[in-house]
């Protein structure tokens, strides 16, 4: 394959970059899956320590809050209770089975970074796998290359899934909406009764700026 030829020639930059990207992807995975996605804390828990209370964003007085029927905390707008995490999550997007955690206000940007790095890793892995395939119409060739061929097909499937997921998230971010709001627009009171289709949309540039910066 191309990777083996580069190693034989002593050209280790591309393999090193690939390994670093894989490592970065793994670290991002653990960071996104283990961090607080933006859990809404109760007033009593928030008042336990000054440091914790400073970390919890203050809710503007003009935003209507209601009590969650499950965890009984004051639920700010755009928050939703996750049955799997047993918490209300600020700016709830979805509960991701890949990371076994919610994607919310705090970890959504890192989730996008994780998907982006993962896509680059998959494209690099697919290129390496493809460079090692030399097709021949014989059972002997298939017997010796079946694992590499299956690996390449598996990489293609995961690449398509990650690409579609990343593109869909970037589209929703550019509209300043979440997956939950997009899928359940007709069931969310502050969207169903709003005069605007999306009251949070402030234009593509400002939406992206506020999300990433």
Coordinates of N, CA and C in Angstrom, one line a residue, residues 102-188:
X102 N -25.7 12.8 26.4 CA -26.5 13.8 25.7 C -25.5 14.7 25.0
X103 N -26.0 15.3 23.9 CA -25.4 16.4 23.2 C -26.2 17.7 23.5
X104 N -25.5 18.6 24.2 CA -26.2 19.8 24.7 C -25.4 21.0 24.6
X105 N -25.7 22.0 25.4 CA -25.1 23.3 25.3 C -23.6 23.3 25.5
X106 N -23.1 22.5 26.4 CA -21.6 22.5 26.7 C -20.8 21.7 25.8
X107 N -21.3 20.5 25.3 CA -20.4 19.7 24.5 C -20.8 19.6 23.0
X108 N -21.8 20.4 22.6 CA -22.2 20.3 21.2 C -21.0 20.8 20.3
X109 N -20.3 21.9 20.5 CA -19.2 22.3 19.7 C -18.1 21.2 19.6
X110 N -17.8 20.6 20.7 CA -16.8 19.5 20.7 C -17.3 18.3 20.0
X111 N -18.6 18.0 20.0 CA -19.2 16.9 19.3 C -19.0 17.1 17.8
X112 N -19.1 18.4 17.3 CA -18.9 18.7 15.9 C -17.4 18.5 15.6
X113 N -16.5 19.0 16.5 CA -15.1 18.8 16.3 C -14.8 17.3 16.2
X114 N -15.4 16.5 17.1 CA -15.1 15.0 17.0 C -15.6 14.4 15.7
X115 N -16.8 14.8 15.2 CA -17.2 14.3 13.9 C -16.3 14.7 12.8
X116 N -15.8 15.9 12.8 CA -14.9 16.4 11.8 C -13.6 15.6 11.7
X117 N -13.0 15.5 12.9 CA -11.8 14.7 13.0 C -12.0 13.2 12.6
X118 N -13.1 12.7 13.1 CA -13.4 11.3 12.7 C -13.6 11.1 11.2
X119 N -14.2 12.1 10.6 CA -14.4 12.0 9.1 C -13.0 12.0 8.4
X120 N -12.1 12.9 8.8 CA -10.8 12.9 8.2 C -10.1 11.6 8.4
X121 N -10.2 11.0 9.6 CA -9.6 9.7 9.9 C -10.1 8.6 9.0
X122 N -11.4 8.6 8.9 CA -12.1 7.6 8.0 C -11.7 7.8 6.6
X123 N -11.6 9.0 6.1 CA -11.2 9.2 4.7 C -9.7 8.8 4.5
X124 N -8.8 9.1 5.5 CA -7.5 8.6 5.4 C -7.3 7.1 5.5
X125 N -8.1 6.5 6.4 CA -8.1 5.0 6.5 C -8.7 4.4 5.2
X126 N -9.7 5.0 4.6 CA -10.2 4.5 3.4 C -9.2 4.6 2.2
X127 N -8.5 5.6 2.2 CA -7.4 5.8 1.1 C -6.3 4.8 1.3
X128 N -5.9 4.5 2.5 CA -4.9 3.5 2.8 C -5.4 2.1 2.4
X129 N -6.6 1.8 2.8 CA -7.2 0.5 2.4 C -7.3 0.3 0.9
X130 N -7.8 1.4 0.2 CA -7.9 1.3 -1.2 C -6.6 1.1 -1.9
X131 N -5.5 1.8 -1.4 CA -4.2 1.7 -2.0 C -3.6 0.3 -1.9
X132 N -4.1 -0.5 -1.0 CA -3.6 -1.9 -0.8 C -4.4 -2.9 -1.6
X133 N -5.5 -2.5 -2.3 CA -6.3 -3.4 -3.1 C -5.9 -3.4 -4.5
X134 N -5.6 -4.6 -5.1 CA -5.3 -4.8 -6.5 C -6.3 -5.9 -7.0
X135 N -7.3 -5.5 -7.7 CA -8.4 -6.4 -8.0 C -8.0 -7.4 -9.1
X136 N -8.3 -8.7 -8.8 CA -8.2 -9.7 -9.8 C -9.4 -10.6 -9.7
X137 N -9.8 -11.2 -10.8 CA -11.0 -12.0 -10.8 C -10.6 -13.5 -10.6
X138 N -10.3 -13.8 -9.3 CA -9.9 -15.1 -8.9 C -10.3 -15.4 -7.5
X139 N -10.6 -16.6 -7.2 CA -10.9 -17.0 -5.8 C -9.7 -16.9 -4.9
X140 N -8.5 -17.1 -5.4 CA -7.3 -17.0 -4.6 C -7.1 -15.6 -4.2
X141 N -7.3 -14.6 -5.1 CA -7.2 -13.2 -4.7 C -8.2 -12.8 -3.6
X142 N -9.4 -13.3 -3.8 CA -10.4 -13.0 -2.8 C -10.1 -13.6 -1.5
X143 N -9.6 -14.8 -1.4 CA -9.2 -15.4 -0.2 C -8.1 -14.7 0.6
X144 N -7.2 -14.1 -0.1 CA -6.1 -13.4 0.5 C -6.4 -11.9 0.8
X145 N -7.5 -11.4 0.2 CA -7.8 -10.0 0.4 C -9.2 -9.7 1.0
X146 N -9.8 -10.8 1.4 CA -11.2 -10.6 1.9 C -11.3 -9.7 3.1
X147 N -10.3 -9.8 4.1 CA -10.3 -8.9 5.3 C -10.1 -7.5 4.9
X148 N -9.2 -7.2 4.0 CA -8.9 -5.8 3.6 C -10.1 -5.3 2.8
X149 N -10.8 -6.1 2.0 CA -11.9 -5.6 1.2 C -13.1 -5.3 2.2
X150 N -13.3 -6.2 3.2 CA -14.4 -6.0 4.1 C -14.1 -4.7 5.0
X151 N -12.8 -4.5 5.3 CA -12.4 -3.3 6.1 C -12.7 -2.1 5.3
X152 N -12.4 -2.1 4.0 CA -12.7 -0.9 3.1 C -14.2 -0.6 3.0
X153 N -15.0 -1.7 2.8 CA -16.4 -1.5 2.7 C -17.0 -1.0 4.0
X154 N -16.5 -1.5 5.2 CA -16.9 -1.0 6.5 C -16.6 0.5 6.7
X155 N -15.4 0.9 6.2 CA -15.0 2.3 6.3 C -15.8 3.2 5.5
X156 N -16.2 2.7 4.3 CA -17.1 3.4 3.4 C -18.5 3.7 4.1
X157 N -19.0 2.7 4.7 CA -20.3 2.8 5.4 C -20.2 3.8 6.5
X158 N -19.2 3.7 7.3 CA -19.0 4.6 8.5 C -18.8 6.1 7.9
X159 N -18.0 6.2 6.8 CA -17.7 7.5 6.3 C -19.0 8.2 5.8
X160 N -19.9 7.4 5.2 CA -21.2 8.0 4.7 C -22.0 8.4 5.9
X161 N -22.1 7.6 7.0 CA -22.9 7.9 8.2 C -22.4 9.2 8.8
X162 N -21.0 9.2 9.0 CA -20.4 10.4 9.7 C -20.6 11.7 8.9
X163 N -20.4 11.6 7.6 CA -20.6 12.7 6.7 C -22.0 13.2 6.7
X164 N -23.0 12.4 6.6 CA -24.4 12.8 6.7 C -24.7 13.4 8.1
X165 N -24.2 12.8 9.1 CA -24.4 13.4 10.5 C -23.8 14.8 10.6
X166 N -22.6 14.9 10.1 CA -21.9 16.2 10.2 C -22.6 17.3 9.4
X167 N -23.0 16.9 8.2 CA -23.7 17.9 7.3 C -25.0 18.3 7.9
X168 N -25.7 17.4 8.5 CA -27.1 17.7 9.1 C -26.9 18.6 10.3
X169 N -25.9 18.3 11.1 CA -25.7 19.2 12.3 C -25.2 20.6 11.9
X170 N -24.3 20.7 10.9 CA -23.9 22.0 10.5 C -25.1 22.8 9.9
X171 N -26.0 22.1 9.2 CA -27.2 22.8 8.7 C -28.0 23.3 9.8
X172 N -28.3 22.5 10.8 CA -29.1 22.9 11.9 C -28.5 24.0 12.7
X173 N -27.1 24.0 12.9 CA -26.4 25.0 13.6 C -26.5 26.3 12.9
X174 N -26.4 26.3 11.5 CA -26.5 27.5 10.7 C -27.9 28.1 10.8
X175 N -28.9 27.3 11.2 CA -30.3 27.8 11.4 C -30.6 28.1 12.9
X176 N -29.6 27.9 13.7 CA -29.8 28.0 15.2 C -31.0 27.2 15.7
X177 N -31.0 26.0 15.4 CA -32.0 25.1 15.9 C -31.3 23.8 16.3
X178 N -32.0 22.9 17.0 CA -31.4 21.7 17.5 C -32.2 20.5 16.8
X179 N -31.6 19.3 16.9 CA -32.2 18.1 16.3 C -33.6 17.9 17.0
X180 N -33.6 18.1 18.3 CA -34.9 17.9 19.0 C -36.0 18.9 18.5
X181 N -35.6 20.2 18.4 CA -36.5 21.2 17.9 C -36.9 21.0 16.5
X182 N -36.0 20.5 15.7 CA -36.3 20.3 14.3 C -37.3 19.1 14.1
X183 N -37.1 18.0 14.9 CA -37.9 16.8 14.8 C -39.2 17.0 15.5
X184 N -39.3 17.8 16.6 CA -40.5 17.9 17.4 C -41.1 19.3 17.4
X185 N -40.9 20.0 16.3 CA -41.4 21.4 16.2 C -42.9 21.6 16.6
X186 N -43.7 20.6 16.2 CA -45.1 20.7 16.4 C -45.5 20.4 17.8
X187 N -44.6 19.9 18.6 CA -44.9 19.5 20.0 C -44.3 20.4 21.0
X188 N -43.5 21.4 20.6 CA -42.8 22.3 21.5 C -43.6 23.6 21.6

